[in-house]
Amino acid sequence: MNVQILTVGDELLIGQVIDSNSAWMAKQLNLIGAQVTGIQTTGDDLGEMIEALQRAAKKADVVLITGGLGPTRDDVTKKALAQYFDTGFVFSQETFAYIERFFSRLGRTATDAHRQQCFMPQNASLLPNKMGTAPGMWFDEDDVVYVSMPGVPYEMQYLMQKEVLPRLQDRFPGTPILHKTIRTVGEGESNIAKRLETFEAELPNNVKLAYLPSLGQVRLRLTARGGSRDQLEHTLERYAQELEKLVDDLVFGFDDQTLEEVVGETLRAKKLTVGTAESCTGGFLAHRITSIPGSSDYFLGSIIAYANEVKQELLGVKEETLQEYGAVSEATVREMVAGTLKLLGTDLAIATSGIAGPGGGTPEKPVGTVWLAIGNQHEIRTHRLQLGKDRLKNIEYSTVFALNMIRQAALELFE
Amino acid sequence: MNVQILTVGDELLIGQVIDSNSAWMAKQLNLIGAQVTGIQTTGDDLGEMIEALQRAAKKADVVLITGGLGPTRDDVTKKALAQYFDTGFVFSQETFAYIERFFSRLGRTATDAHRQQCFMPQNASLLPNKMGTAPGMWFDEDDVVYVSMPGVPYEMQYLMQKEVLPRLQDRFPGTPILHKTIRTVGEGESNIAKRLETFEAELPNNVKLAYLPSLGQVRLRLTARGGSRDQLEHTLERYAQELEKLVDDLVFGFDDQTLEEVVGETLRAKKLTVGTAESCTGGFLAHRITSIPGSSDYFLGSIIAYANEVKQELLGVKEETLQEYGAVSEATVREMVAGTLKLLGTDLAIATSGIAGPGGGTPEKPVGTVWLAIGNQHEIRTHRLQLGKDRLKNIEYSTVFALNMIRQAALELFE
């Protein structure tokens, strides 16, 4: 299945918005064995859009369009599609009823602009969009499938996952392709690659290994294709198990599991509670923990101790400790953990203190120095990170590292 | 001057790399009054590239190409350009000498692949690239300028700033184009559009208004083009001021300013400190505040009070309050603010408590109910939000709303 992507919007042509949708869609399409053969970006311009549609349809089985929908956008995408298919518009009562419900829940009423939004090209099958007011549109004409989706990333992603990808797989059944992803944390891509050199060299032709790194984590994705589905599942499982053994000290989960999900499952299984004491991570660690539904079962609270007075007065970090070792030190994060255990009464506490940057470094403690401590009533473990100069990356990396420390401590510090 | 951008690389079509180059180039081009009329992305494929060049040249004065250069890329861009211009290759001794110096500085020697890299299309003027080994190439044929640059962002940016933009300004002295963006928070796109209906209808032909929404915020971008630069600045300023008046209760900043930056500037200017008491936002509010370098000047700390015991014991929320009104209530967030002011000694405190979802709702308090309170020693203000069912969106929307409450309180609650 060949796919052409068409992204629409003046904001893309003046550089106000970076087109991250295309890359996301391309990745998802690859996973179902489809191939993107080209991407075009046009402004909110009827003529340009129609031309782009014509070009795309000549080169592909599927044309995916994002953007150019919505009440203030003059609906250029819908107009272009109607003109391209030489069809008229029809009012979708179903869409309008959905929009009315959507707004009445918010205590507001739908406007005339929303009513206008409900006129759809006659040949469109509508794809329900629970994330917004504009539904997706599916067209199947002359052996080419066209799908129009909103440009807002989470709306597009919802539609792709819930509607578009499953329908495309039904519409264009091809050779089976299976994936299994092993998720690791705590080691860089090239060091992992070194450990997997022999494994990779010995993989059969129909199994491939991809390294997908993100800050502090590497996903190892095995892809197998061809043959029968049963056989393929068996092959994939065999190599996944072999791979897992080679990096078992780094593996925290599989496929779509996130580190914070696994942290939550581990704490819940062990019936443990956790609290955080954050300086340099500034609440981001608590945020990642509480991004998981039901996290109140194991997360009780946090002290974000940005100022030294808060470290002293709330967490009981000693003035001597701050004076002798500084706020960014092993001694300070140890005392932060002890203080948090006392204050919140949790089974586990974790503390962070570092120089996130870009300013504030010294020769002995350059920007990117981060101290972490985790512990319970009996034992406190510490770790020092030396990161770069990018503030947000330092915050995120420290948070990922801290999440993994919680997971490990929950497994290792309790019977 | 109309510009078409052409980005080349298989990595863009499999979603491994997000094309951030186009947006960066578009922004820089806009600043010199040039307009990007379209973007095309192709793989490392000779035929596709030549076709894309033909299409782009029909629509523009300038075609900017990034990627497809370099020793491991099979130099598809150079081959495509040579074939497109129907010309041969010539060895650039100058480029090879530069590469040899470049590698000898690193203690390495240039390889045969690097020598191959020095064959250039005969009609190319080379643009020196101090950031890498592949020079830029400038072609001026049949009234269209073509520029090829490496795809590595900092190499492309160096070439654009040092070589390409100045040359383009000399080659196409043209009509200026100016933008001004007014950033709003707290009202949706369609309601703002209603308020601006008359304003929009009365805009002159050379001024355009665009709505750029994100969660809880809408950017209003005015674009003016044509005439003299001075005149245009005057026109844009006039309409920007008029627009600002129509939505002045929603405006928090301009152009690239973020809400958390403005919050920081406001607190710093007023010499105020702030602390947060977070239940449903779970630390995300503290994170957004501390994502700004230097935020320790005005942010002292936070209590993430997820469990009711933490609300009671640390923040002094009364047991009767929790029993009578519940944790998600106006009374509770009021007491959280009072407790935080006392505990942290800040000038301002803000509290959040809500049902982020997806579970946990009741008929009176459905998922998405969020209470916010902000105040100082003298006055506490509260606000109730009724949001949707998406946990992360609820957290983010509440945080954006809370940031704006801090900004407003800093301006209004102090002399």
GROMACS .gro file of C-alpha atoms in nm, chain A residues 10-20 23 26-27 30 36-43 48 51 55 59 71-73 103 105-106 108 111 114 131 154 211 281-284 286-287 290-296 299-307 309-310 313-314 343-344 357-358 391-392 395, chain B residues 12-20 23 26-27 30 36-41 48 51 55 59 179 181 187-191 193-194 211-212 215 219 221 281-284 286-287 290-296 299-307 310 314 343-344 357-358 386-387 390-393 395:
model
  144
   10ASP     CA    1  -0.088   2.866   0.599
   11GLU     CA    2   0.070   2.826   0.945
   12LEU     CA    3   0.295   2.552   0.799
   13LEU     CA    4   0.414   2.779   0.519
   14ILE     CA    5   0.510   3.066   0.748
   15GLY     CA    6   0.690   2.834   0.984
   16GLN     CA    7   0.471   2.899   1.287
   17VAL     CA    8   0.396   2.532   1.322
   18ILE     CA    9   0.636   2.245   1.257
   19ASP     CA   10   0.471   1.959   1.071
   20SER     CA   11   0.511   1.674   1.317
   23ALA     CA   12   0.636   1.187   1.070
   26ALA     CA   13   0.456   0.772   0.845
   27LYS     CA   14   0.568   0.575   1.150
   30ASN     CA   15   0.516   0.167   0.836
   36VAL     CA   16   0.483   0.681   0.234
   37THR     CA   17   0.608   0.784  -0.109
   38GLY     CA   18   0.580   1.160  -0.074
   39ILE     CA   19   0.459   1.451   0.138
   40GLN     CA   20   0.315   1.778   0.008
   41THR     CA   21   0.235   2.089   0.210
   42THR     CA   22   0.006   2.359   0.073
   43GLY     CA   23  -0.146   2.673   0.221
   48GLU     CA   24  -0.317   2.444  -0.479
   51GLU     CA   25  -0.360   2.023  -0.776
   55ARG     CA   26  -0.070   1.462  -0.807
   59LYS     CA   27   0.115   0.811  -0.712
   71PRO     CA   28  -1.508   2.679   1.179
   72THR     CA   29  -1.266   2.966   1.117
   73ARG     CA   30  -1.058   2.803   0.849
  103PHE     CA   31  -2.095   2.219   2.387
  105ARG     CA   32  -2.165   1.955   2.841
  106LEU     CA   33  -1.939   2.260   2.860
  108ARG     CA   34  -2.211   2.655   2.605
  111THR     CA   35  -2.276   2.872   1.701
  114HIS     CA   36  -2.050   2.515   1.394
  131MET     CA   37  -1.140   1.448   2.054
  154TYR     CA   38  -0.421   1.457   1.920
  211TYR     CA   39   1.666   0.105   1.770
  281THR     CA   40   1.270   1.836   3.842
  282GLY     CA   41   1.027   2.102   3.973
  283GLY     CA   42   0.715   1.883   3.979
  284PHE     CA   43   0.773   1.701   3.652
  286ALA     CA   44   0.506   1.404   4.024
  287HIS     CA   45   0.338   1.495   3.696
  290THR     CA   46   0.007   1.129   3.821
  291SER     CA   47  -0.042   1.120   3.444
  292ILE     CA   48  -0.153   0.759   3.502
  293PRO     CA   49  -0.525   0.711   3.586
  294GLY     CA   50  -0.569   0.569   3.935
  295SER     CA   51  -0.225   0.685   4.052
  296SER     CA   52  -0.384   0.810   4.375
  299PHE     CA   53   0.103   0.828   4.504
  300LEU     CA   54   0.025   1.038   4.812
  301GLY     CA   55   0.196   1.365   4.736
  302SER     CA   56   0.513   1.566   4.688
  303ILE     CA   57   0.709   1.855   4.820
  304ILE     CA   58   0.851   2.072   4.546
  305ALA     CA   59   1.133   2.230   4.742
  306TYR     CA   60   1.275   2.486   4.502
  307ALA     CA   61   1.394   2.731   4.764
  309GLU     CA   62   1.413   2.743   5.305
  310VAL     CA   63   1.153   2.492   5.188
  313GLU     CA   64   1.169   2.399   5.702
  314LEU     CA   65   0.949   2.137   5.542
  343LEU     CA   66   0.631   1.413   5.640
  344LEU     CA   67   0.417   1.206   5.403
  357GLY     CA   68   2.059   2.524   3.360
  358PRO     CA   69   2.125   2.696   3.138
  391ARG     CA   70   1.715   2.283   3.083
  392LEU     CA   71   1.411   2.090   2.963
  395ILE     CA   72   1.451   1.791   3.370
  427LEU     CA   73   1.149   1.184   0.639
  428LEU     CA   74   0.915   0.936   0.468
  429ILE     CA   75   0.948   0.668   0.737
  430GLY     CA   76   0.892   0.919   1.016
  431GLN     CA   77   1.235   0.878   1.167
  432VAL     CA   78   1.302   1.249   1.143
  433ILE     CA   79   1.053   1.532   1.180
  434ASP     CA   80   1.108   1.799   0.916
  435SER     CA   81   1.181   2.103   1.129
  438ALA     CA   82   0.939   2.569   0.935
  441ALA     CA   83   0.981   2.962   0.621
  442LYS     CA   84   1.014   3.185   0.928
  445ASN     CA   85   0.898   3.561   0.591
  451VAL     CA   86   0.667   3.003   0.086
  452THR     CA   87   0.396   2.875  -0.146
  453GLY     CA   88   0.449   2.504  -0.098
  454ILE     CA   89   0.665   2.231   0.053
  455GLN     CA   90   0.738   1.893  -0.104
  456THR     CA   91   0.911   1.599   0.057
  463GLU     CA   92   1.081   1.182  -0.780
  466GLU     CA   93   0.965   1.577  -1.095
  470ARG     CA   94   0.679   2.138  -1.028
  474LYS     CA   95   0.543   2.796  -0.906
  594HIS     CA   96   0.334   3.963   1.099
  596THR     CA   97   0.073   3.769   1.675
  602GLU     CA   98  -1.164   3.169   2.552
  603GLY     CA   99  -1.227   2.934   2.259
  604GLU     CA  100  -1.162   2.999   1.891
  605SER     CA  101  -1.523   3.034   1.778
  606ASN     CA  102  -1.623   3.270   2.057
  608ALA     CA  103  -1.421   3.477   1.610
  609LYS     CA  104  -1.768   3.601   1.700
  626TYR     CA  105  -0.665   3.192   1.431
  627LEU     CA  106  -0.410   2.947   1.573
  630LEU     CA  107  -0.533   2.387   2.446
  634ARG     CA  108  -0.295   3.299   1.885
  636ARG     CA  109  -0.193   3.642   1.378
  696THR     CA  110  -0.268   1.903   3.822
  697GLY     CA  111  -0.028   1.674   4.011
  698GLY     CA  112   0.284   1.890   3.974
  699PHE     CA  113   0.232   1.996   3.613
  701ALA     CA  114   0.492   2.367   3.916
  702HIS     CA  115   0.667   2.209   3.617
  705THR     CA  116   0.993   2.595   3.664
  706SER     CA  117   1.048   2.526   3.294
  707ILE     CA  118   1.157   2.891   3.273
  708PRO     CA  119   1.526   2.957   3.351
  709GLY     CA  120   1.565   3.170   3.662
  710SER     CA  121   1.220   3.078   3.798
  711SER     CA  122   1.375   3.026   4.142
  714PHE     CA  123   0.886   3.029   4.268
  715LEU     CA  124   0.961   2.890   4.614
  716GLY     CA  125   0.791   2.553   4.607
  717SER     CA  126   0.475   2.346   4.601
  718ILE     CA  127   0.278   2.091   4.791
  719ILE     CA  128   0.139   1.821   4.567
  720ALA     CA  129  -0.146   1.710   4.791
  721TYR     CA  130  -0.286   1.409   4.612
  722ALA     CA  131  -0.409   1.222   4.919
  725VAL     CA  132  -0.173   1.545   5.283
  729LEU     CA  133   0.027   1.967   5.553
  758LEU     CA  134   0.343   2.696   5.496
  759LEU     CA  135   0.560   2.847   5.223
  772GLY     CA  136  -1.050   1.130   3.487
  773PRO     CA  137  -1.114   0.912   3.307
  801GLN     CA  138  -1.606   2.191   3.357
  802LEU     CA  139  -1.377   2.002   3.119
  805ASP     CA  140  -0.930   1.316   2.868
  806ARG     CA  141  -0.701   1.305   3.171
  807LEU     CA  142  -0.395   1.470   3.017
  808LYS     CA  143  -0.598   1.739   2.843
  810ILE     CA  144  -0.442   1.847   3.349
   0.00000   0.00000   0.00000
